[in-house]
PDB file of C-alpha atoms in Angstrom:
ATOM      1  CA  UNK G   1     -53.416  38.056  28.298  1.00 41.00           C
ATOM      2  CA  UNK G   2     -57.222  37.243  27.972  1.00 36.00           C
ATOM      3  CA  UNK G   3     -59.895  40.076  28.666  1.00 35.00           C
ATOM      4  CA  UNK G   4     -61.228  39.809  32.786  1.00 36.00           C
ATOM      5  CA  UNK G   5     -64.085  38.442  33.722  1.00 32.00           C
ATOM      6  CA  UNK G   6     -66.599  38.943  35.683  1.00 32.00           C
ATOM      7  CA  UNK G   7     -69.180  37.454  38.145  1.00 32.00           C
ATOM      8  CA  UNK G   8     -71.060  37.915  41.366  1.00 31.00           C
ATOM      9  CA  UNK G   9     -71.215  36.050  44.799  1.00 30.00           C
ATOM     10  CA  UNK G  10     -72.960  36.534  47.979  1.00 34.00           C
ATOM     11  CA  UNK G  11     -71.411  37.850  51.052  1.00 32.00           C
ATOM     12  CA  UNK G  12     -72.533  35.038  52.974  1.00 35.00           C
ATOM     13  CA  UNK G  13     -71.000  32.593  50.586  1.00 37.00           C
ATOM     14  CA  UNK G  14     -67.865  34.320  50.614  1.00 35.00           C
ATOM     15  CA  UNK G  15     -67.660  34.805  54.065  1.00 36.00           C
ATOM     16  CA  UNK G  16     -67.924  30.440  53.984  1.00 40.00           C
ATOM     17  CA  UNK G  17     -64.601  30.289  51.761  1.00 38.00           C
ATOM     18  CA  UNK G  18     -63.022  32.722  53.686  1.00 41.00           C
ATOM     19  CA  UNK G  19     -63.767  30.075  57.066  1.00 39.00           C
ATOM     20  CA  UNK G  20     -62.627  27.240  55.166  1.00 39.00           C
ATOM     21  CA  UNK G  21     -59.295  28.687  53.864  1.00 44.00           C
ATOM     22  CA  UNK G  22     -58.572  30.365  57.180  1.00 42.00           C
ATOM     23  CA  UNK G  23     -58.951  27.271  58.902  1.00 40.00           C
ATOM     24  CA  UNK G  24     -56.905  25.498  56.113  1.00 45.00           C
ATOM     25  CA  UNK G  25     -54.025  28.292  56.500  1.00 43.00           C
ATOM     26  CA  UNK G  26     -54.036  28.124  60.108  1.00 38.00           C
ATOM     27  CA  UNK G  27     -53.434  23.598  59.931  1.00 38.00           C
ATOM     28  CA  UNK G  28     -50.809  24.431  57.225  1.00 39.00           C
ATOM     29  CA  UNK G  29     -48.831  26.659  59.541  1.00 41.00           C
ATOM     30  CA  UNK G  30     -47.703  23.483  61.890  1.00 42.00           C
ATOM     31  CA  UNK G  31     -46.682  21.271  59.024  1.00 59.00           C
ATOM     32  CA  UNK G  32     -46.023  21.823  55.033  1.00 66.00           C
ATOM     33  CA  UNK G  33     -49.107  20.244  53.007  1.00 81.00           C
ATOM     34  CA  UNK G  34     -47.557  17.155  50.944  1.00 89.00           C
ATOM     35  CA  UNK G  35     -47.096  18.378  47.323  1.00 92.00           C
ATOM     36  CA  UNK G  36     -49.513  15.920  44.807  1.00 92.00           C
ATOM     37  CA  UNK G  37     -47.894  17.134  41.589  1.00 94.00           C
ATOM     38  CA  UNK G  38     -46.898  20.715  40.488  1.00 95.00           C
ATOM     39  CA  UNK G  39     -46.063  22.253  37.213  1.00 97.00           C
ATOM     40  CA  UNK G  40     -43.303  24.477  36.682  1.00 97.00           C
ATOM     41  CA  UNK G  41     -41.922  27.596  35.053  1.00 97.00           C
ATOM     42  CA  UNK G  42     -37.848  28.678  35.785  1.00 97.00           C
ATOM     43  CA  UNK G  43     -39.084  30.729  38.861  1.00 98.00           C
ATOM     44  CA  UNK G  44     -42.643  29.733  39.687  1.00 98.00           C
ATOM     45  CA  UNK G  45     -43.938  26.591  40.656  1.00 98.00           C
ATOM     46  CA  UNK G  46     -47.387  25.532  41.128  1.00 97.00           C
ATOM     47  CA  UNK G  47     -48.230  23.124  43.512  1.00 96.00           C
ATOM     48  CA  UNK G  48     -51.307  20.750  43.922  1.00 95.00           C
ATOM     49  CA  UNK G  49     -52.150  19.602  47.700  1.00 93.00           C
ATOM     50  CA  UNK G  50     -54.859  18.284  49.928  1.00 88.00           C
ATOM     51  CA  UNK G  51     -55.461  21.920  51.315  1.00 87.00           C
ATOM     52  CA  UNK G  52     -55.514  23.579  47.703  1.00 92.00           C
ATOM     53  CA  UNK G  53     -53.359  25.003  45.629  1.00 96.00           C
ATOM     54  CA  UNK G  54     -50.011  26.490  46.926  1.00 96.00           C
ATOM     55  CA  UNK G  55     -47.152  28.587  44.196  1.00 96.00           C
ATOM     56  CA  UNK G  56     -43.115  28.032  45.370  1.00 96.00           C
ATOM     57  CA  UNK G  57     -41.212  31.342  43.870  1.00 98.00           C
ATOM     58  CA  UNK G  58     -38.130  30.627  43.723  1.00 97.00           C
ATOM     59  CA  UNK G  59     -34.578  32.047  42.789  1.00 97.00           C
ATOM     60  CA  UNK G  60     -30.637  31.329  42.534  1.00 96.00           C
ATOM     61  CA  UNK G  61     -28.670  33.444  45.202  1.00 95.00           C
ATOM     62  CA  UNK G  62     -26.188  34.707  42.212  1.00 95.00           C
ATOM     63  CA  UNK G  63     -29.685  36.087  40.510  1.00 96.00           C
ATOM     64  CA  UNK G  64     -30.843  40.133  40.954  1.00 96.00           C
ATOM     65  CA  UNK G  65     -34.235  39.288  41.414  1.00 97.00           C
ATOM     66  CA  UNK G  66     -36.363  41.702  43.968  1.00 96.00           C
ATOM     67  CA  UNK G  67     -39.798  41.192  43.578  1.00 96.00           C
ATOM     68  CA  UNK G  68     -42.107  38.614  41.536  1.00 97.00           C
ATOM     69  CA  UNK G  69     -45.821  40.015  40.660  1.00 96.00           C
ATOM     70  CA  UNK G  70     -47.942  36.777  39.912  1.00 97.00           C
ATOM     71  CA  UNK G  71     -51.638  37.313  38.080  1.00 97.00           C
ATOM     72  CA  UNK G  72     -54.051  34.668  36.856  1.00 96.00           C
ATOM     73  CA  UNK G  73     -55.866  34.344  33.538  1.00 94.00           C
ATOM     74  CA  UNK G  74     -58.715  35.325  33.108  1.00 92.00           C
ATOM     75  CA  UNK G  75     -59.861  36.681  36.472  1.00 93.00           C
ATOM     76  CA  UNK G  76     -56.765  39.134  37.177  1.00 95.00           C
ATOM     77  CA  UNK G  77     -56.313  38.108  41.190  1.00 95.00           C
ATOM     78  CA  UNK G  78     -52.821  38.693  42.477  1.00 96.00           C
ATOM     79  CA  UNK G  79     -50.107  38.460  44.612  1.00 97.00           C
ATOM     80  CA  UNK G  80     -47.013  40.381  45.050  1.00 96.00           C
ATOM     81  CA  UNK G  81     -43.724  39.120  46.326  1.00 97.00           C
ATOM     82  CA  UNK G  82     -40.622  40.860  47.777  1.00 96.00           C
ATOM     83  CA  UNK G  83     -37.788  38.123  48.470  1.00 96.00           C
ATOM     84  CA  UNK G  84     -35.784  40.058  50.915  1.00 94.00           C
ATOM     85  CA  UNK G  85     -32.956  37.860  51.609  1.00 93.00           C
ATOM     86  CA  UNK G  86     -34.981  34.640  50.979  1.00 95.00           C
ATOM     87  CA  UNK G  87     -34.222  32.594  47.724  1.00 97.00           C
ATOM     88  CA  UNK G  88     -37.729  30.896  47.654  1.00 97.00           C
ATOM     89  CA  UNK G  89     -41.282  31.527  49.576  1.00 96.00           C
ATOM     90  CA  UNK G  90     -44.232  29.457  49.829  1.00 95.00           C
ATOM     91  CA  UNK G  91     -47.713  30.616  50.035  1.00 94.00           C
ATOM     92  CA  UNK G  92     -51.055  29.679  49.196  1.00 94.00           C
ATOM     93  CA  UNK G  93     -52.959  30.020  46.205  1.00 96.00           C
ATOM     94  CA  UNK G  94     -56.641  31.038  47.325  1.00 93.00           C
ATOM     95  CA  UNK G  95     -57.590  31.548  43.576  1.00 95.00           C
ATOM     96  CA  UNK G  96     -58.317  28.396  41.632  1.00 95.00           C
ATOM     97  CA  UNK G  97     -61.414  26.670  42.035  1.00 94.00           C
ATOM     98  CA  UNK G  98     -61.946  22.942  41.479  1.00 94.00           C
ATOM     99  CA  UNK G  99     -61.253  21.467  37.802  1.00 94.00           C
ATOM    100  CA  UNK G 100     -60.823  24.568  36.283  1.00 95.00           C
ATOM    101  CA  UNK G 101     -57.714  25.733  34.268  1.00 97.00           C
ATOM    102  CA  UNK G 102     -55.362  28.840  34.801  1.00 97.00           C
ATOM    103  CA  UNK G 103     -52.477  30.190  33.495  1.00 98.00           C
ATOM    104  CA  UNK G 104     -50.484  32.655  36.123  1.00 98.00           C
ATOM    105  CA  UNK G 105     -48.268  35.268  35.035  1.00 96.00           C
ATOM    106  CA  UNK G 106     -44.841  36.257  37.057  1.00 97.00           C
ATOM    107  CA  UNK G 107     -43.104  39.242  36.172  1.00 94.00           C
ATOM    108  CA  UNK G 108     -39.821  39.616  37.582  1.00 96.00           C
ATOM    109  CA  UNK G 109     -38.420  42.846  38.883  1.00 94.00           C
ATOM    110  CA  UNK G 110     -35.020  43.891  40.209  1.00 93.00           C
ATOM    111  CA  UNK G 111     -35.913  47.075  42.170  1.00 89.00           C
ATOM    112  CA  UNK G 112     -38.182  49.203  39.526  1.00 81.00           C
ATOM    113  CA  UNK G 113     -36.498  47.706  36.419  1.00 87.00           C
ATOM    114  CA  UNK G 114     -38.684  44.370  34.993  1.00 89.00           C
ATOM    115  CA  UNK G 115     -36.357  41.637  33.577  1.00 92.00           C
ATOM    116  CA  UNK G 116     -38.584  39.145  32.308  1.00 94.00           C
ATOM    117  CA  UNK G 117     -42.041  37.173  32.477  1.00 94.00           C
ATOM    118  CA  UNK G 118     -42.879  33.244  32.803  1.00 97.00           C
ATOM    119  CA  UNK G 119     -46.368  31.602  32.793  1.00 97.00           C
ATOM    120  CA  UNK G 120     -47.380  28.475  34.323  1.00 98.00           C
ATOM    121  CA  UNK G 121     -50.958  26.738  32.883  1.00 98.00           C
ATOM    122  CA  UNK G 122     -52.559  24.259  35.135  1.00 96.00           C
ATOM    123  CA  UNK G 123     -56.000  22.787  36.128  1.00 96.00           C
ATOM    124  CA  UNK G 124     -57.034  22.317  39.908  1.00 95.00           C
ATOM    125  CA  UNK G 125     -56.833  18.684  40.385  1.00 92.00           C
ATOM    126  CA  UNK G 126     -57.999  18.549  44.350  1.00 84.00           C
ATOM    127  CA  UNK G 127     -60.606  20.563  46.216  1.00 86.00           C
ATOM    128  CA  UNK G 128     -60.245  24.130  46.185  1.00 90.00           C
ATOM    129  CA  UNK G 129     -62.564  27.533  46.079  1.00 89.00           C
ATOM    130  CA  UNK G 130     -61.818  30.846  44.723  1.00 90.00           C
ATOM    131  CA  UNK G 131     -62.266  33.612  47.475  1.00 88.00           C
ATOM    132  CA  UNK G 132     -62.724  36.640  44.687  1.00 89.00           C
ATOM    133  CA  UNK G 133     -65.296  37.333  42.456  1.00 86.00           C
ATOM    134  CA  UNK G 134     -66.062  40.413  40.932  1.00 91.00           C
ATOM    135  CA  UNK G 135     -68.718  42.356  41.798  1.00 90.00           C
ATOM    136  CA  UNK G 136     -70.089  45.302  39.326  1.00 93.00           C
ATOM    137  CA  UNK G 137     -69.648  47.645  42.044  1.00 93.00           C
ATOM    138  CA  UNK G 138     -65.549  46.695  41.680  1.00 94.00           C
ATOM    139  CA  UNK G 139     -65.470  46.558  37.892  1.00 93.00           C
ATOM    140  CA  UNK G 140     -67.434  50.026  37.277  1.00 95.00           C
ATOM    141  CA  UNK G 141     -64.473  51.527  39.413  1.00 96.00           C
ATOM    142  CA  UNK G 142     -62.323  53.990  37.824  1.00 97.00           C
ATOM    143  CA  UNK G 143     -59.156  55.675  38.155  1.00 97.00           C
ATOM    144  CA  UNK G 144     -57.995  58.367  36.189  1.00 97.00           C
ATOM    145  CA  UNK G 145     -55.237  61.000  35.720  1.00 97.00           C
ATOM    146  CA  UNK G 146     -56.095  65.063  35.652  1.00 96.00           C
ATOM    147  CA  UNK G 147     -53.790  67.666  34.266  1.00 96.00           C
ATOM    148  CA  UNK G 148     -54.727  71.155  35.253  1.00 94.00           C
ATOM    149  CA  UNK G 149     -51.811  73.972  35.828  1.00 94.00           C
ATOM    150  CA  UNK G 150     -48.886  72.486  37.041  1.00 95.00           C
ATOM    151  CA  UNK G 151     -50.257  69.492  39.074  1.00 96.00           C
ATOM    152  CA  UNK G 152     -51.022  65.935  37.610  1.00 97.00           C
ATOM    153  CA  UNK G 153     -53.218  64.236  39.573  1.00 97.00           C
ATOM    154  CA  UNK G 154     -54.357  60.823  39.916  1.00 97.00           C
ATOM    155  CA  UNK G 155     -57.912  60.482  41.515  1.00 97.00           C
ATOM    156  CA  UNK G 156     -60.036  57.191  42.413  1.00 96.00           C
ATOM    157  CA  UNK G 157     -63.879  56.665  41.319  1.00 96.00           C
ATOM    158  CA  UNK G 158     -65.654  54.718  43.773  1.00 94.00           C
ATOM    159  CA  UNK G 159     -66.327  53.898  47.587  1.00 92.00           C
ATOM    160  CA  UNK G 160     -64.634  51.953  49.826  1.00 90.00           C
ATOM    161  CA  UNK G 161     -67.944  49.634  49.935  1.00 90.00           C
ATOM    162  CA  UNK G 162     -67.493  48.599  46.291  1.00 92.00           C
ATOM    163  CA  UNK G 163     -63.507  47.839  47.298  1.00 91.00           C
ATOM    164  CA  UNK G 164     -64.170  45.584  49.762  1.00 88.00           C
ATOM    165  CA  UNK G 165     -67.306  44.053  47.739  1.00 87.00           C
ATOM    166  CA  UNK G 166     -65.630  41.287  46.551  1.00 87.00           C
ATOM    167  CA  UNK G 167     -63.521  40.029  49.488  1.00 80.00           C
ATOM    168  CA  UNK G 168     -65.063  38.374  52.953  1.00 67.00           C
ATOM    169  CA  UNK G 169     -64.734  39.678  56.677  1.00 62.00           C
ATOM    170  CA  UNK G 170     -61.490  37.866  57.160  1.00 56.00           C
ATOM    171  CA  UNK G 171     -59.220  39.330  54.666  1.00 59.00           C
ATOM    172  CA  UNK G 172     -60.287  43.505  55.485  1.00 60.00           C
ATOM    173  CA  UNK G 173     -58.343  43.988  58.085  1.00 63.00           C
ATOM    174  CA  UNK G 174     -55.229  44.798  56.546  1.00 83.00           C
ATOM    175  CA  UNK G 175     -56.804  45.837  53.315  1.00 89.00           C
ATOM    176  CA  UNK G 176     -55.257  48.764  51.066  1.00 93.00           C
ATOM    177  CA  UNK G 177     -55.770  50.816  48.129  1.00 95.00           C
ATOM    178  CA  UNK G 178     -52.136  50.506  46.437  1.00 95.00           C
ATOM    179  CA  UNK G 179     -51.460  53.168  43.609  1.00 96.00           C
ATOM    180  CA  UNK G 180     -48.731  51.988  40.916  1.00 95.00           C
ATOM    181  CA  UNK G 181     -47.870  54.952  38.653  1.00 96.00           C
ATOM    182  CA  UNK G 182     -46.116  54.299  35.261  1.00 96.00           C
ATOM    183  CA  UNK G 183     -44.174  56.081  32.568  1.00 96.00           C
ATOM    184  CA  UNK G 184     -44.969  54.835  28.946  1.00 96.00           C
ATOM    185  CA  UNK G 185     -48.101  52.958  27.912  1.00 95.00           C
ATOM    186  CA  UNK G 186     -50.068  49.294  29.028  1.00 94.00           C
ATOM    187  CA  UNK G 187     -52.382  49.304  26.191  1.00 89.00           C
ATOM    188  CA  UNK G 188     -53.564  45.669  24.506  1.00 85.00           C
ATOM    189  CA  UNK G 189     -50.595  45.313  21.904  1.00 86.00           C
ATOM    190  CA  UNK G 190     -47.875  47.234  24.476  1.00 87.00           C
ATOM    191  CA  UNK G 191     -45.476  44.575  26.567  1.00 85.00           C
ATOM    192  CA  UNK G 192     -43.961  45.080  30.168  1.00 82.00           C
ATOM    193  CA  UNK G 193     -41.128  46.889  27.882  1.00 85.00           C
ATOM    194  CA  UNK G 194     -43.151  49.469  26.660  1.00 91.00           C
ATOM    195  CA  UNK G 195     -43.266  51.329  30.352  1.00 92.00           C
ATOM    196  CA  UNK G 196     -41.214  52.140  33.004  1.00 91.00           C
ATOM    197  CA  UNK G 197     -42.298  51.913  36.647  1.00 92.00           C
ATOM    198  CA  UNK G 198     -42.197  55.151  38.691  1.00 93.00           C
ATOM    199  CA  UNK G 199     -43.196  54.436  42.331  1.00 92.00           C
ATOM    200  CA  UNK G 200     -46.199  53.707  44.067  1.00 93.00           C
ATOM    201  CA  UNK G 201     -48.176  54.985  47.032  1.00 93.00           C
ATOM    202  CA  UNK G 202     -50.718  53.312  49.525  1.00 93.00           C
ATOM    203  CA  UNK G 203     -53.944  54.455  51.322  1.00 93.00           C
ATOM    204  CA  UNK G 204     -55.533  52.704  54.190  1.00 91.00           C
ATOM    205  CA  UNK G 205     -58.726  51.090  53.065  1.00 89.00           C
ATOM    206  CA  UNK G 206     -60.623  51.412  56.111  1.00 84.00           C
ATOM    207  CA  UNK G 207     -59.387  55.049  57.038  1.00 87.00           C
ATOM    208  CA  UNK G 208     -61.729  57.107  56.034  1.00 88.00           C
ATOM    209  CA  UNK G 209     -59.715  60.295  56.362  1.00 89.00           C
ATOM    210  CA  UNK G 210     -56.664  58.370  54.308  1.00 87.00           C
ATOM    211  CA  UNK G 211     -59.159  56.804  51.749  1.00 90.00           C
ATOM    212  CA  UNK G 212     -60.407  60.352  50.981  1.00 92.00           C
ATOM    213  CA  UNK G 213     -56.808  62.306  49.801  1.00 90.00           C
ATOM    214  CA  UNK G 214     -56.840  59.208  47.065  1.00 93.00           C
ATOM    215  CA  UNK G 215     -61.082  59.680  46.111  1.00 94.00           C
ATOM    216  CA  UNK G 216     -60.235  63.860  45.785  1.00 94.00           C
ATOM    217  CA  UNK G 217     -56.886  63.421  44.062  1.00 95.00           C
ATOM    218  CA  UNK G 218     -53.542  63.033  44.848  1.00 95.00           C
ATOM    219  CA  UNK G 219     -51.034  65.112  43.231  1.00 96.00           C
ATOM    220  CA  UNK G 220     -48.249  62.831  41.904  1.00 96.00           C
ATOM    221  CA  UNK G 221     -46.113  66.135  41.197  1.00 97.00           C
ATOM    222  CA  UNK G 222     -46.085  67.653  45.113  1.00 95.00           C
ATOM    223  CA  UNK G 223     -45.882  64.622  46.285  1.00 94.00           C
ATOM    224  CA  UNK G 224     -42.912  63.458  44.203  1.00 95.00           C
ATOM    225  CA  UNK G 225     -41.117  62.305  47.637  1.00 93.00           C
ATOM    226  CA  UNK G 226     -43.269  59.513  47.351  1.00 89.00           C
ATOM    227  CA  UNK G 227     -41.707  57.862  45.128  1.00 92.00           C
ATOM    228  CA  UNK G 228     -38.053  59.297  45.878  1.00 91.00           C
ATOM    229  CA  UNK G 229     -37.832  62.282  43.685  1.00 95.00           C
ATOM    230  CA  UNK G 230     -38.267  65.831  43.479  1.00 96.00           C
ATOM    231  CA  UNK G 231     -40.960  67.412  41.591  1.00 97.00           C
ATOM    232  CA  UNK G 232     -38.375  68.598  38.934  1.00 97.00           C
ATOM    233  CA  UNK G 233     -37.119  65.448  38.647  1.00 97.00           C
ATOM    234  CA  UNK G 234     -40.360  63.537  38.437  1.00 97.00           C
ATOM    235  CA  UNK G 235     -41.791  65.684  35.895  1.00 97.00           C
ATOM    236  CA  UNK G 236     -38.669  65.026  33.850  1.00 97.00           C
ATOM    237  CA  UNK G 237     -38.598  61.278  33.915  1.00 96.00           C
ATOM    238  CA  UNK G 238     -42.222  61.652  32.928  1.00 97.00           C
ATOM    239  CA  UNK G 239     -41.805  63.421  30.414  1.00 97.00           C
ATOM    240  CA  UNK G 240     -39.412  60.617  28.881  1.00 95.00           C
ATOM    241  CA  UNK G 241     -42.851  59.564  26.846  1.00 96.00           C
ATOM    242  CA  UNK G 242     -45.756  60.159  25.194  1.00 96.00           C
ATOM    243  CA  UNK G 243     -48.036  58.984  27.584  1.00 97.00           C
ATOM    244  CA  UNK G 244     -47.967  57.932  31.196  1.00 98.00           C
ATOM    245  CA  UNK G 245     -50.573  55.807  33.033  1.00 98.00           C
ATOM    246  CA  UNK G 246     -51.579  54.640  36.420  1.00 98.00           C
ATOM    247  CA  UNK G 247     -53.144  51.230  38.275  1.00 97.00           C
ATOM    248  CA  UNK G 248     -54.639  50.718  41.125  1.00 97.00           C
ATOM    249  CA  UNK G 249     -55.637  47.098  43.274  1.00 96.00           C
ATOM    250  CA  UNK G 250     -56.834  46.547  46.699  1.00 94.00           C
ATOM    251  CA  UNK G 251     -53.550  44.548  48.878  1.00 94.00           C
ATOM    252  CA  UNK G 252     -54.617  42.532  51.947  1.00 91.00           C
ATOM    253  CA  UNK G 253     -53.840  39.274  53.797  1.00 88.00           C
ATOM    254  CA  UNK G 254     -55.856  36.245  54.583  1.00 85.00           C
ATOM    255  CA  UNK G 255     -54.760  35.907  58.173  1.00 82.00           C
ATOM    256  CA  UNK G 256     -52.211  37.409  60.483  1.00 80.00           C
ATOM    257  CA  UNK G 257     -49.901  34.617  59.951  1.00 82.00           C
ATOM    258  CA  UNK G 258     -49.512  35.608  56.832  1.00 84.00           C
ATOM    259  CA  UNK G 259     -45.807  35.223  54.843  1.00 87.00           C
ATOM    260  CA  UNK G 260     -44.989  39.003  55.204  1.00 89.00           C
ATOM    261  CA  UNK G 261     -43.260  39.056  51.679  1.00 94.00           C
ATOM    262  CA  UNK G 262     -46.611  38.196  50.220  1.00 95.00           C
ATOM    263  CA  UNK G 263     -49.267  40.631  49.715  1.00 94.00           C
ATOM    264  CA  UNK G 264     -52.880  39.289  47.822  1.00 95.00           C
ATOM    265  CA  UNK G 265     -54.170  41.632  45.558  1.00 95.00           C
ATOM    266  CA  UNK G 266     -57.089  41.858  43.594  1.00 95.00           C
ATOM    267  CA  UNK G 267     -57.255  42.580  39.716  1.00 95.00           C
ATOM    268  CA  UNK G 268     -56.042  46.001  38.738  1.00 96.00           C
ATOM    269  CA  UNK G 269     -58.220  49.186  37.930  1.00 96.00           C
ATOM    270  CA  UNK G 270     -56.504  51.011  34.512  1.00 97.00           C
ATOM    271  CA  UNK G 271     -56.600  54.516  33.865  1.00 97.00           C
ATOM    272  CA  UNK G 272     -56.329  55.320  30.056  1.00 96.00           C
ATOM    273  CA  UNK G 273     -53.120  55.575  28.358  1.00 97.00           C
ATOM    274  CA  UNK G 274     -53.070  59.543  28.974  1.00 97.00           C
ATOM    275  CA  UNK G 275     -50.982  62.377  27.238  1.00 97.00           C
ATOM    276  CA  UNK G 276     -48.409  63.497  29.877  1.00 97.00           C
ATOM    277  CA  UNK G 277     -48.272  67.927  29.338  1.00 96.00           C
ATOM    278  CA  UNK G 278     -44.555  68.424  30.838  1.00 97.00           C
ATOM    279  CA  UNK G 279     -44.642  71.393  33.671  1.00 97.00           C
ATOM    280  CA  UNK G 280     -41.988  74.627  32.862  1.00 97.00           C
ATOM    281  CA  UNK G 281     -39.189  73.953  35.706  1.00 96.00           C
ATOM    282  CA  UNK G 282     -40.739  78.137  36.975  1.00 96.00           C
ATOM    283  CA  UNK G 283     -44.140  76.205  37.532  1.00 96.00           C
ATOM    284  CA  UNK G 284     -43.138  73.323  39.359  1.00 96.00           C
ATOM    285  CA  UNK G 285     -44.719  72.856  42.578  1.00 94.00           C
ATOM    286  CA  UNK G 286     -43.211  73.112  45.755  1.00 92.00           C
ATOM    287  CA  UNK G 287     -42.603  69.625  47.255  1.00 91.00           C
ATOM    288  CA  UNK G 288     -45.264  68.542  50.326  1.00 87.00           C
ATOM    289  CA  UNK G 289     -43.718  66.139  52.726  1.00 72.00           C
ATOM    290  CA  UNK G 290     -46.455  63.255  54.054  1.00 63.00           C
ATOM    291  CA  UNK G 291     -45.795  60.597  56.276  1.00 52.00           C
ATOM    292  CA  UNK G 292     -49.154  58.693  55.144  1.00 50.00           C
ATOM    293  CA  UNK G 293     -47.840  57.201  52.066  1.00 58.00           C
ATOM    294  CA  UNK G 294     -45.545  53.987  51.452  1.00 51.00           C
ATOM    295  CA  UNK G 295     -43.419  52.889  48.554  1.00 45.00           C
ATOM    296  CA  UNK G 296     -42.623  50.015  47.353  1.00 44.00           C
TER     297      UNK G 296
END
């Protein structure tokens, strides 16, 4: 994939797009917009409307596919979705603008384990407005990962103001830091093979108090019940290679009527491909239980 760019847009104009495609989601909820033309992958199909762009994922009911996580090229927005017991689910698209071209990503996950990736290239044909754009207060974000004694901690550079810089009144209300940690690396020549998901963990965006245990560090290690381990066992499936890494994206909705196995997300904040120091089984932590944080 293509390096992210990067521009900036006014509140007030963003606030605008965010009117129009609320309005927009709220007539497509009484009737399906008539598909203009699509292009297609296996699972992913792109559609072309009157009320913008719309993507069908889709699956057979004999296939073990979970979850799909779609990203664009070359701005990085997102959306994840869980299928539940549905085979396909419709949603809109509220990234493309008018006449330009984009090739979305899909990788396809049953459970943790990723089983393959499709791309679908297309150019907007009708009228449509991207709602993101990326301010430098988003992009000089960072998130890292701290050894010291026997905790590994991941830890969040930035305010919730430069989070929600990018994204208009409408879509905050739901909005969430979510935390994806990974064993293995993501670096420019690595592929979806080359790491292993571990879990990840959420923090309310607009809780202050919540926001804060992800700004001061959270301690992957203690908090192995997170992701469904111990801290034994998490420090031994880390320890599986070299280096381990972490990425974090802010998860919201549009509206409250909303598909609820479809969560927008913006582009993803790296930390480094870092050395992971295994911890002696005598220096584990004890495990903390928290009722604050959500898998996936």
């Amino acid at each position: 994939m293509k390096k992210n760019t990067c521009k900036s847009i006014s509140l007030s104009s963003l606030l605008g797009v965010a009117l129009i495609l609320t309005a927009s989601l709220f007539v497509s909820c009484a009737s399906k917009p008539k598909v203009i033309s699509s292009k297609s992958s296996k699972h992913v199909t792109v559609q072309q409307t009157a009320q913008g762009v719309y993507i069908d994922v889709h699956k057979d009911k004999s296939e073990d596919i979970t979850d799909v996580i779609l990203v664009d090229e070359p701005n990085g927005n997102g959306a994840s979705v869980a299928f539940g017991n549905a085979t396909s689910v419709n949603f809109l698209w509220p990234y493309a603008d008018s006449g330009e071209t984009y090739t979305i990503y899909a990788n396809l996950y049953s459970g943790s384990k990723f089983k393959a990736e499709e791309k679908v290239t297309f150019t907007t044909e009708g009228v449509s407005k991207n709602i993101v754009d990326y301010t430098t207060d988003y992009t000089d974000s960072r998130l890292v990962l701290v050894a010291a004694k026997n905790t590994r901690t991941v830890m969040l550079k930035t305010t919730k103001e430069a989070l929600l810089s990018i994204l208009g009144p409408t879509t905050t209300l739901n909005a969430k830091v979510n935390v994806d940690i990974f064993s293995g690396k993501h670096a420019a020549d690595a592929t979806p093979n080359d790491s292993e998901y571990i879990g990840s963990f959420t923090k309310d965006l607009l809780n202050a108090a919540d926001l804060k245990k992800l700004l001061d560090g959270y301690d992957i290690i203690s908090l192995a019940g997170s992701f469904g381990y111990t801290p034994s066992e998490l420090n031994k499936k880390l320890s599986s290679n070299k280096t381990y890494f972490a990425r974090a994206c802010v998860i919201y909705n549009l509206t409250d009527k909303d598909n609820a196995a479809v969560k927008y997300m913006t582009k993803y904040i790296y930390t480094n491909d870092t050395i992971y120091t295994p911890i002696a089984e005598a220096d584990l932590p004890a495990p903390v239980i928290t009722t604050n944080d959500s898998a996936k």
